PDB file of C-alpha atoms and ligand atoms in Angstrom:
ATOM      1  CA  UNK A   1      92.447 102.765  72.307  1.00  0.00           C
ATOM      2  CA  UNK A   2      90.061 104.347  74.757  1.00  0.00           C
ATOM      3  CA  UNK A   3      92.326 106.710  76.737  1.00  0.00           C
ATOM      4  CA  UNK A   4      91.145 106.972  80.341  1.00  0.00           C
ATOM      5  CA  UNK A   5      93.895 109.248  81.665  1.00  0.00           C
ATOM      6  CA  UNK A   6      95.902 111.270  79.188  1.00  0.00           C
ATOM      7  CA  UNK A   7      99.517 112.424  79.235  1.00  0.00           C
ATOM      8  CA  UNK A   8      98.827 116.057  80.211  1.00  0.00           C
ATOM      9  CA  UNK A   9      96.525 115.039  83.038  1.00  0.00           C
ATOM     10  CA  UNK A  10      99.160 112.607  84.319  1.00  0.00           C
ATOM     11  CA  UNK A  11     101.936 115.230  84.182  1.00  0.00           C
ATOM     12  CA  UNK A  12      99.840 117.746  86.132  1.00  0.00           C
ATOM     13  CA  UNK A  13      98.752 115.258  88.754  1.00  0.00           C
ATOM     14  CA  UNK A  14     102.268 113.881  89.328  1.00  0.00           C
ATOM     15  CA  UNK A  15     103.538 117.414  89.863  1.00  0.00           C
ATOM     16  CA  UNK A  16     100.720 118.137  92.325  1.00  0.00           C
ATOM     17  CA  UNK A  17     101.277 114.848  94.134  1.00  0.00           C
ATOM     18  CA  UNK A  18     104.993 115.519  94.597  1.00  0.00           C
ATOM     19  CA  UNK A  19     104.058 118.903  96.078  1.00  0.00           C
ATOM     20  CA  UNK A  20     101.556 117.330  98.509  1.00  0.00           C
ATOM     21  CA  UNK A  21     104.128 114.789  99.660  1.00  0.00           C
ATOM     22  CA  UNK A  22     106.907 117.335 100.135  1.00  0.00           C
ATOM     23  CA  UNK A  23     104.651 119.572 102.170  1.00  0.00           C
ATOM     24  CA  UNK A  24     104.041 116.645 104.565  1.00  0.00           C
ATOM     25  CA  UNK A  25     107.561 115.187 104.543  1.00  0.00           C
ATOM     26  CA  UNK A  26     109.526 118.431 104.559  1.00  0.00           C
ATOM     27  CA  UNK A  27     112.920 118.772 102.902  1.00  0.00           C
ATOM     28  CA  UNK A  28     114.771 116.078 104.833  1.00  0.00           C
ATOM     29  CA  UNK A  29     116.083 113.282 102.576  1.00  0.00           C
ATOM     30  CA  UNK A  30     113.306 110.804 101.673  1.00  0.00           C
ATOM     31  CA  UNK A  31     113.888 107.068 101.201  1.00  0.00           C
ATOM     32  CA  UNK A  32     111.787 105.964  98.272  1.00  0.00           C
ATOM     33  CA  UNK A  33     111.151 102.224  98.042  1.00  0.00           C
ATOM     34  CA  UNK A  34     109.491 101.337  94.739  1.00  0.00           C
ATOM     35  CA  UNK A  35     107.809  98.063  93.817  1.00  0.00           C
ATOM     36  CA  UNK A  36     108.877  96.458  90.561  1.00  0.00           C
ATOM     37  CA  UNK A  37     108.002  96.267  87.929  1.00  0.00           C
ATOM     38  CA  UNK A  38     104.849  98.284  87.335  1.00  0.00           C
ATOM     39  CA  UNK A  39     105.886 101.411  89.237  1.00  0.00           C
ATOM     40  CA  UNK A  40     108.948 102.218  87.110  1.00  0.00           C
ATOM     41  CA  UNK A  41     107.342 104.839  84.846  1.00  0.00           C
ATOM     42  CA  UNK A  42     105.457 106.619  87.633  1.00  0.00           C
ATOM     43  CA  UNK A  43     108.605 106.432  89.765  1.00  0.00           C
ATOM     44  CA  UNK A  44     110.756 107.969  87.029  1.00  0.00           C
ATOM     45  CA  UNK A  45     108.339 110.894  86.735  1.00  0.00           C
ATOM     46  CA  UNK A  46     107.696 111.517  90.415  1.00  0.00           C
ATOM     47  CA  UNK A  47     111.357 111.369  91.504  1.00  0.00           C
ATOM     48  CA  UNK A  48     112.241 114.009  88.917  1.00  0.00           C
ATOM     49  CA  UNK A  49     109.338 116.123  90.195  1.00  0.00           C
ATOM     50  CA  UNK A  50     110.707 115.733  93.720  1.00  0.00           C
ATOM     51  CA  UNK A  51     114.051 116.958  92.430  1.00  0.00           C
ATOM     52  CA  UNK A  52     112.505 119.958  90.639  1.00  0.00           C
ATOM     53  CA  UNK A  53     110.681 120.858  93.836  1.00  0.00           C
ATOM     54  CA  UNK A  54     113.865 120.677  95.924  1.00  0.00           C
ATOM     55  CA  UNK A  55     113.774 117.228  97.587  1.00  0.00           C
ATOM     56  CA  UNK A  56     116.720 114.908  98.128  1.00  0.00           C
ATOM     57  CA  UNK A  57     116.115 111.176  97.752  1.00  0.00           C
ATOM     58  CA  UNK A  58     117.516 107.698  98.194  1.00  0.00           C
ATOM     59  CA  UNK A  59     115.775 105.308  95.757  1.00  0.00           C
ATOM     60  CA  UNK A  60     115.607 101.547  96.332  1.00  0.00           C
ATOM     61  CA  UNK A  61     113.485  98.683  95.002  1.00  0.00           C
ATOM     62  CA  UNK A  62     111.601  95.566  96.017  1.00  0.00           C
ATOM     63  CA  UNK A  63     110.711  93.035  93.322  1.00  0.00           C
ATOM     64  CA  UNK A  64     107.210  91.733  93.917  1.00  0.00           C
ATOM     65  CA  UNK A  65     104.822  89.920  91.661  1.00  0.00           C
ATOM     66  CA  UNK A  66     101.298  88.570  91.929  1.00  0.00           C
ATOM     67  CA  UNK A  67      99.651  88.562  88.513  1.00  0.00           C
ATOM     68  CA  UNK A  68     102.083  86.591  86.337  1.00  0.00           C
ATOM     69  CA  UNK A  69     100.448  86.380  82.898  1.00  0.00           C
ATOM     70  CA  UNK A  70      96.936  86.601  84.317  1.00  0.00           C
ATOM     71  CA  UNK A  71      94.581  89.524  84.849  1.00  0.00           C
ATOM     72  CA  UNK A  72      93.729  88.873  88.468  1.00  0.00           C
ATOM     73  CA  UNK A  73      96.143  88.099  91.314  1.00  0.00           C
ATOM     74  CA  UNK A  74      97.140  84.404  91.615  1.00  0.00           C
ATOM     75  CA  UNK A  75      97.730  83.457  95.256  1.00  0.00           C
ATOM     76  CA  UNK A  76      99.721  85.801  97.472  1.00  0.00           C
ATOM     77  CA  UNK A  77     102.370  88.153  96.098  1.00  0.00           C
ATOM     78  CA  UNK A  78     105.908  86.762  96.018  1.00  0.00           C
ATOM     79  CA  UNK A  79     108.681  89.103  97.102  1.00  0.00           C
ATOM     80  CA  UNK A  80     112.340  89.129  96.063  1.00  0.00           C
ATOM     81  CA  UNK A  81     114.452  91.540  98.032  1.00  0.00           C
ATOM     82  CA  UNK A  82     117.476  93.238  96.485  1.00  0.00           C
ATOM     83  CA  UNK A  83     120.268  94.242  98.843  1.00  0.00           C
ATOM     84  CA  UNK A  84     119.301  97.677 100.170  1.00  0.00           C
ATOM     85  CA  UNK A  85     120.097  99.672 103.274  1.00  0.00           C
ATOM     86  CA  UNK A  86     117.497  99.217 106.047  1.00  0.00           C
ATOM     87  CA  UNK A  87     115.123 102.166 106.444  1.00  0.00           C
ATOM     88  CA  UNK A  88     115.522 102.344 110.226  1.00  0.00           C
ATOM     89  CA  UNK A  89     114.978 105.928 111.483  1.00  0.00           C
ATOM     90  CA  UNK A  90     114.294 107.239 107.958  1.00  0.00           C
ATOM     91  CA  UNK A  91     111.342 108.990 106.341  1.00  0.00           C
ATOM     92  CA  UNK A  92     110.083 106.420 103.833  1.00  0.00           C
ATOM     93  CA  UNK A  93     107.710 106.565 100.899  1.00  0.00           C
ATOM     94  CA  UNK A  94     106.606 103.209  99.488  1.00  0.00           C
ATOM     95  CA  UNK A  95     105.647 103.650  95.819  1.00  0.00           C
ATOM     96  CA  UNK A  96     103.585 101.394  93.557  1.00  0.00           C
ATOM     97  CA  UNK A  97     101.610 101.731  90.341  1.00  0.00           C
ATOM     98  CA  UNK A  98      98.207 100.360  91.360  1.00  0.00           C
ATOM     99  CA  UNK A  99      96.285  99.277  94.436  1.00  0.00           C
ATOM    100  CA  UNK A 100      93.879  96.440  93.664  1.00  0.00           C
ATOM    101  CA  UNK A 101      93.331  93.712  96.271  1.00  0.00           C
ATOM    102  CA  UNK A 102      95.784  95.507  98.571  1.00  0.00           C
ATOM    103  CA  UNK A 103      97.908  92.413  99.178  1.00  0.00           C
ATOM    104  CA  UNK A 104     101.068  93.685  97.484  1.00  0.00           C
ATOM    105  CA  UNK A 105     101.158  97.072  99.193  1.00  0.00           C
ATOM    106  CA  UNK A 106     100.237  95.607 102.537  1.00  0.00           C
ATOM    107  CA  UNK A 107     102.893  92.876 102.385  1.00  0.00           C
ATOM    108  CA  UNK A 108     105.638  95.319 101.399  1.00  0.00           C
ATOM    109  CA  UNK A 109     104.516  97.878 103.965  1.00  0.00           C
ATOM    110  CA  UNK A 110     104.922  95.225 106.638  1.00  0.00           C
ATOM    111  CA  UNK A 111     108.452  94.399 105.451  1.00  0.00           C
ATOM    112  CA  UNK A 112     109.459  98.049 105.821  1.00  0.00           C
ATOM    113  CA  UNK A 113     107.579  98.570 109.095  1.00  0.00           C
ATOM    114  CA  UNK A 114     109.725  95.857 110.694  1.00  0.00           C
ATOM    115  CA  UNK A 115     112.819  97.944 109.917  1.00  0.00           C
ATOM    116  CA  UNK A 116     111.493 100.673 112.210  1.00  0.00           C
ATOM    117  CA  UNK A 117     111.339 103.744 109.945  1.00  0.00           C
ATOM    118  CA  UNK A 118     110.557 107.110 111.562  1.00  0.00           C
ATOM    119  CA  UNK A 119     107.816 107.820 108.983  1.00  0.00           C
ATOM    120  CA  UNK A 120     106.304 105.311 106.569  1.00  0.00           C
ATOM    121  CA  UNK A 121     103.764 106.435 103.957  1.00  0.00           C
ATOM    122  CA  UNK A 122     102.440 104.793 100.834  1.00  0.00           C
ATOM    123  CA  UNK A 123     101.837 106.305  97.415  1.00  0.00           C
ATOM    124  CA  UNK A 124     100.215 104.615  94.422  1.00  0.00           C
ATOM    125  CA  UNK A 125      99.517 106.058  91.006  1.00  0.00           C
ATOM    126  CA  UNK A 126      96.105 104.361  90.616  1.00  0.00           C
ATOM    127  CA  UNK A 127      93.572 103.152  93.134  1.00  0.00           C
ATOM    128  CA  UNK A 128      91.110 100.607  91.826  1.00  0.00           C
ATOM    129  CA  UNK A 129      87.627 101.116  93.200  1.00  0.00           C
ATOM    130  CA  UNK A 130      87.043  97.514  94.312  1.00  0.00           C
ATOM    131  CA  UNK A 131      86.555  95.675  97.581  1.00  0.00           C
ATOM    132  CA  UNK A 132      90.052  94.959  98.942  1.00  0.00           C
ATOM    133  CA  UNK A 133      91.154  91.586 100.278  1.00  0.00           C
ATOM    134  CA  UNK A 134      93.365  93.458 102.738  1.00  0.00           C
ATOM    135  CA  UNK A 135      92.239  96.594 104.535  1.00  0.00           C
ATOM    136  CA  UNK A 136      94.708  99.213 103.335  1.00  0.00           C
ATOM    137  CA  UNK A 137      94.340 102.660 101.763  1.00  0.00           C
ATOM    138  CA  UNK A 138      97.270 104.600 100.362  1.00  0.00           C
ATOM    139  CA  UNK A 139      98.363 107.816 102.032  1.00  0.00           C
ATOM    140  CA  UNK A 140      98.724 109.404  98.587  1.00  0.00           C
ATOM    141  CA  UNK A 141      97.359 108.457  95.174  1.00  0.00           C
ATOM    142  CA  UNK A 142      97.178 109.896  91.699  1.00  0.00           C
ATOM    143  CA  UNK A 143      93.812 108.770  90.340  1.00  0.00           C
ATOM    144  CA  UNK A 144      90.943 106.496  91.231  1.00  0.00           C
ATOM    145  CA  UNK A 145      89.647 104.161  88.524  1.00  0.00           C
ATOM    146  CA  UNK A 146      86.680 101.796  88.327  1.00  0.00           C
ATOM    147  CA  UNK A 147      86.942  98.039  88.239  1.00  0.00           C
ATOM    148  CA  UNK A 148      88.683  97.998  84.858  1.00  0.00           C
ATOM    149  CA  UNK A 149      91.744  96.224  83.551  1.00  0.00           C
ATOM    150  CA  UNK A 150      94.024  99.049  82.489  1.00  0.00           C
ATOM    151  CA  UNK A 151      97.461  99.229  80.918  1.00  0.00           C
ATOM    152  CA  UNK A 152     100.010 101.889  80.087  1.00  0.00           C
ATOM    153  CA  UNK A 153     102.271 104.170  82.133  1.00  0.00           C
ATOM    154  CA  UNK A 154     104.112 101.099  83.442  1.00  0.00           C
ATOM    155  CA  UNK A 155     101.091  98.820  83.825  1.00  0.00           C
ATOM    156  CA  UNK A 156     101.151  95.745  81.621  1.00  0.00           C
ATOM    157  CA  UNK A 157      99.261  92.847  80.236  1.00  0.00           C
ATOM    158  CA  UNK A 158     101.754  89.984  80.059  1.00  0.00           C
ATOM    159  CA  UNK A 159     104.682  92.403  79.781  1.00  0.00           C
ATOM    160  CA  UNK A 160     103.027  94.415  77.018  1.00  0.00           C
ATOM    161  CA  UNK A 161     101.771  98.020  76.875  1.00  0.00           C
ATOM    162  CA  UNK A 162     103.976  99.352  79.700  1.00  0.00           C
ATOM    163  CA  UNK A 163     105.431 101.882  77.256  1.00  0.00           C
ATOM    164  CA  UNK A 164     102.138 103.680  76.565  1.00  0.00           C
ATOM    165  CA  UNK A 165     102.388 107.217  77.976  1.00  0.00           C
ATOM    166  CA  UNK A 166      98.721 107.175  79.059  1.00  0.00           C
ATOM    167  CA  UNK A 167      96.301 104.875  80.888  1.00  0.00           C
ATOM    168  CA  UNK A 168      93.933 102.952  78.671  1.00  0.00           C
ATOM    169  CA  UNK A 169      91.609  99.997  78.619  1.00  0.00           C
ATOM    170  CA  UNK A 170      92.882  97.734  75.907  1.00  0.00           C
ATOM    171  CA  UNK A 171      90.496  96.719  73.158  1.00  0.00           C
ATOM    172  CA  UNK A 172      90.479  93.588  71.031  1.00  0.00           C
ATOM    173  CA  UNK A 173      92.113  95.332  68.068  1.00  0.00           C
ATOM    174  CA  UNK A 174      95.106  96.311  70.209  1.00  0.00           C
ATOM    175  CA  UNK A 175      95.636  92.810  71.567  1.00  0.00           C
ATOM    176  CA  UNK A 176      98.508  90.772  70.178  1.00  0.00           C
ATOM    177  CA  UNK A 177      97.359  88.204  67.584  1.00  0.00           C
ATOM    178  CA  UNK A 178      95.663  85.199  69.131  1.00  0.00           C
ATOM    179  CA  UNK A 179      95.056  86.844  72.523  1.00  0.00           C
ATOM    180  CA  UNK A 180      91.723  87.896  73.958  1.00  0.00           C
ATOM    181  CA  UNK A 181      90.894  91.077  75.791  1.00  0.00           C
ATOM    182  CA  UNK A 182      91.255  90.427  79.558  1.00  0.00           C
ATOM    183  CA  UNK A 183      87.979  90.418  81.479  1.00  0.00           C
TER     184      UNK A 183
HETATM  185  C1  PRP B   1     100.587  94.497  90.032  1.00  0.00           C
HETATM  186  C2  PRP B   1     100.840  95.941  90.342  1.00  0.00           C
HETATM  187  C3  PRP B   1     100.859  96.022  91.845  1.00  0.00           C
HETATM  188  C4  PRP B   1      99.974  94.859  92.261  1.00  0.00           C
HETATM  189  C5  PRP B   1      98.653  95.364  92.764  1.00  0.00           C
HETATM  190  O1  PRP B   1     101.793  93.827  89.999  1.00  0.00           O
HETATM  191  O2  PRP B   1     102.058  96.382  89.768  1.00  0.00           O
HETATM  192  O3  PRP B   1     102.156  95.837  92.377  1.00  0.00           O
HETATM  193  O4  PRP B   1      99.784  94.040  91.101  1.00  0.00           O
HETATM  194  O5  PRP B   1      97.781  94.326  93.034  1.00  0.00           O
HETATM  195  P1  PRP B   1      97.203  93.966  94.464  1.00  0.00           P
HETATM  196  O6  PRP B   1      96.770  95.256  95.128  1.00  0.00           O
HETATM  197  O7  PRP B   1      96.042  93.083  94.108  1.00  0.00           O
HETATM  198  O8  PRP B   1      98.261  93.245  95.234  1.00  0.00           O
HETATM  199  P2  PRP B   1     102.100  92.537  89.098  1.00  0.00           P
HETATM  200  O9  PRP B   1     102.032  91.339  89.951  1.00  0.00           O
HETATM  201  O10 PRP B   1     101.223  92.549  87.882  1.00  0.00           O
HETATM  202  O11 PRP B   1     103.584  92.737  88.681  1.00  0.00           O
HETATM  203  P3  PRP B   1     104.300  93.883  87.850  1.00  0.00           P
HETATM  204  O12 PRP B   1     104.309  95.101  88.732  1.00  0.00           O
HETATM  205  O13 PRP B   1     105.652  93.309  87.655  1.00  0.00           O
HETATM  206  O14 PRP B   1     103.545  94.113  86.566  1.00  0.00           O
END
């Protein structure tokens, strides 16, 4: 495995990121809305950092999917909403694992915007350096990566590799039998 972003680097950056966000948001309770599934590892780390740094949170989820078993988005993202309290009047941080075409973040941002939050910011762990289909940039991000297909730290290929504690480009040896490295 060619490790692009290692565990120590991730830990440091997540801690820093939580600090940056708190200094903008202040210590009033933050509503975190995280996008499933890819964000779950980043979310687990950053919410505990928020706690260590003194923040209080409400954590909710939106289930959204665009890739299916493929390596590039297929059509528009489909959203399944769980019951959650509306974010009206709240300070909200929308959290995802990666920004690629921008369609997922943009669609979910719009859903929350309609609920009239007092503050609405976006935070993604990785920003892919590609031309977006939708003009959106995150307010906060962990790392920028090139136009690579990466897995680990919650990001998957067909449900696999989410458990890796680092970000890597998968190679042919690491692929499950009979599968080819995604292009
Ligand atoms: C991935 C990723 C982001 C989205 C980014 O989700 O987790 O949510 O794609 O792509 P975009 O900027 O092109 O919209 P995926 O559909 O793979 O689902 P998952 O999170 O369940 O793995």
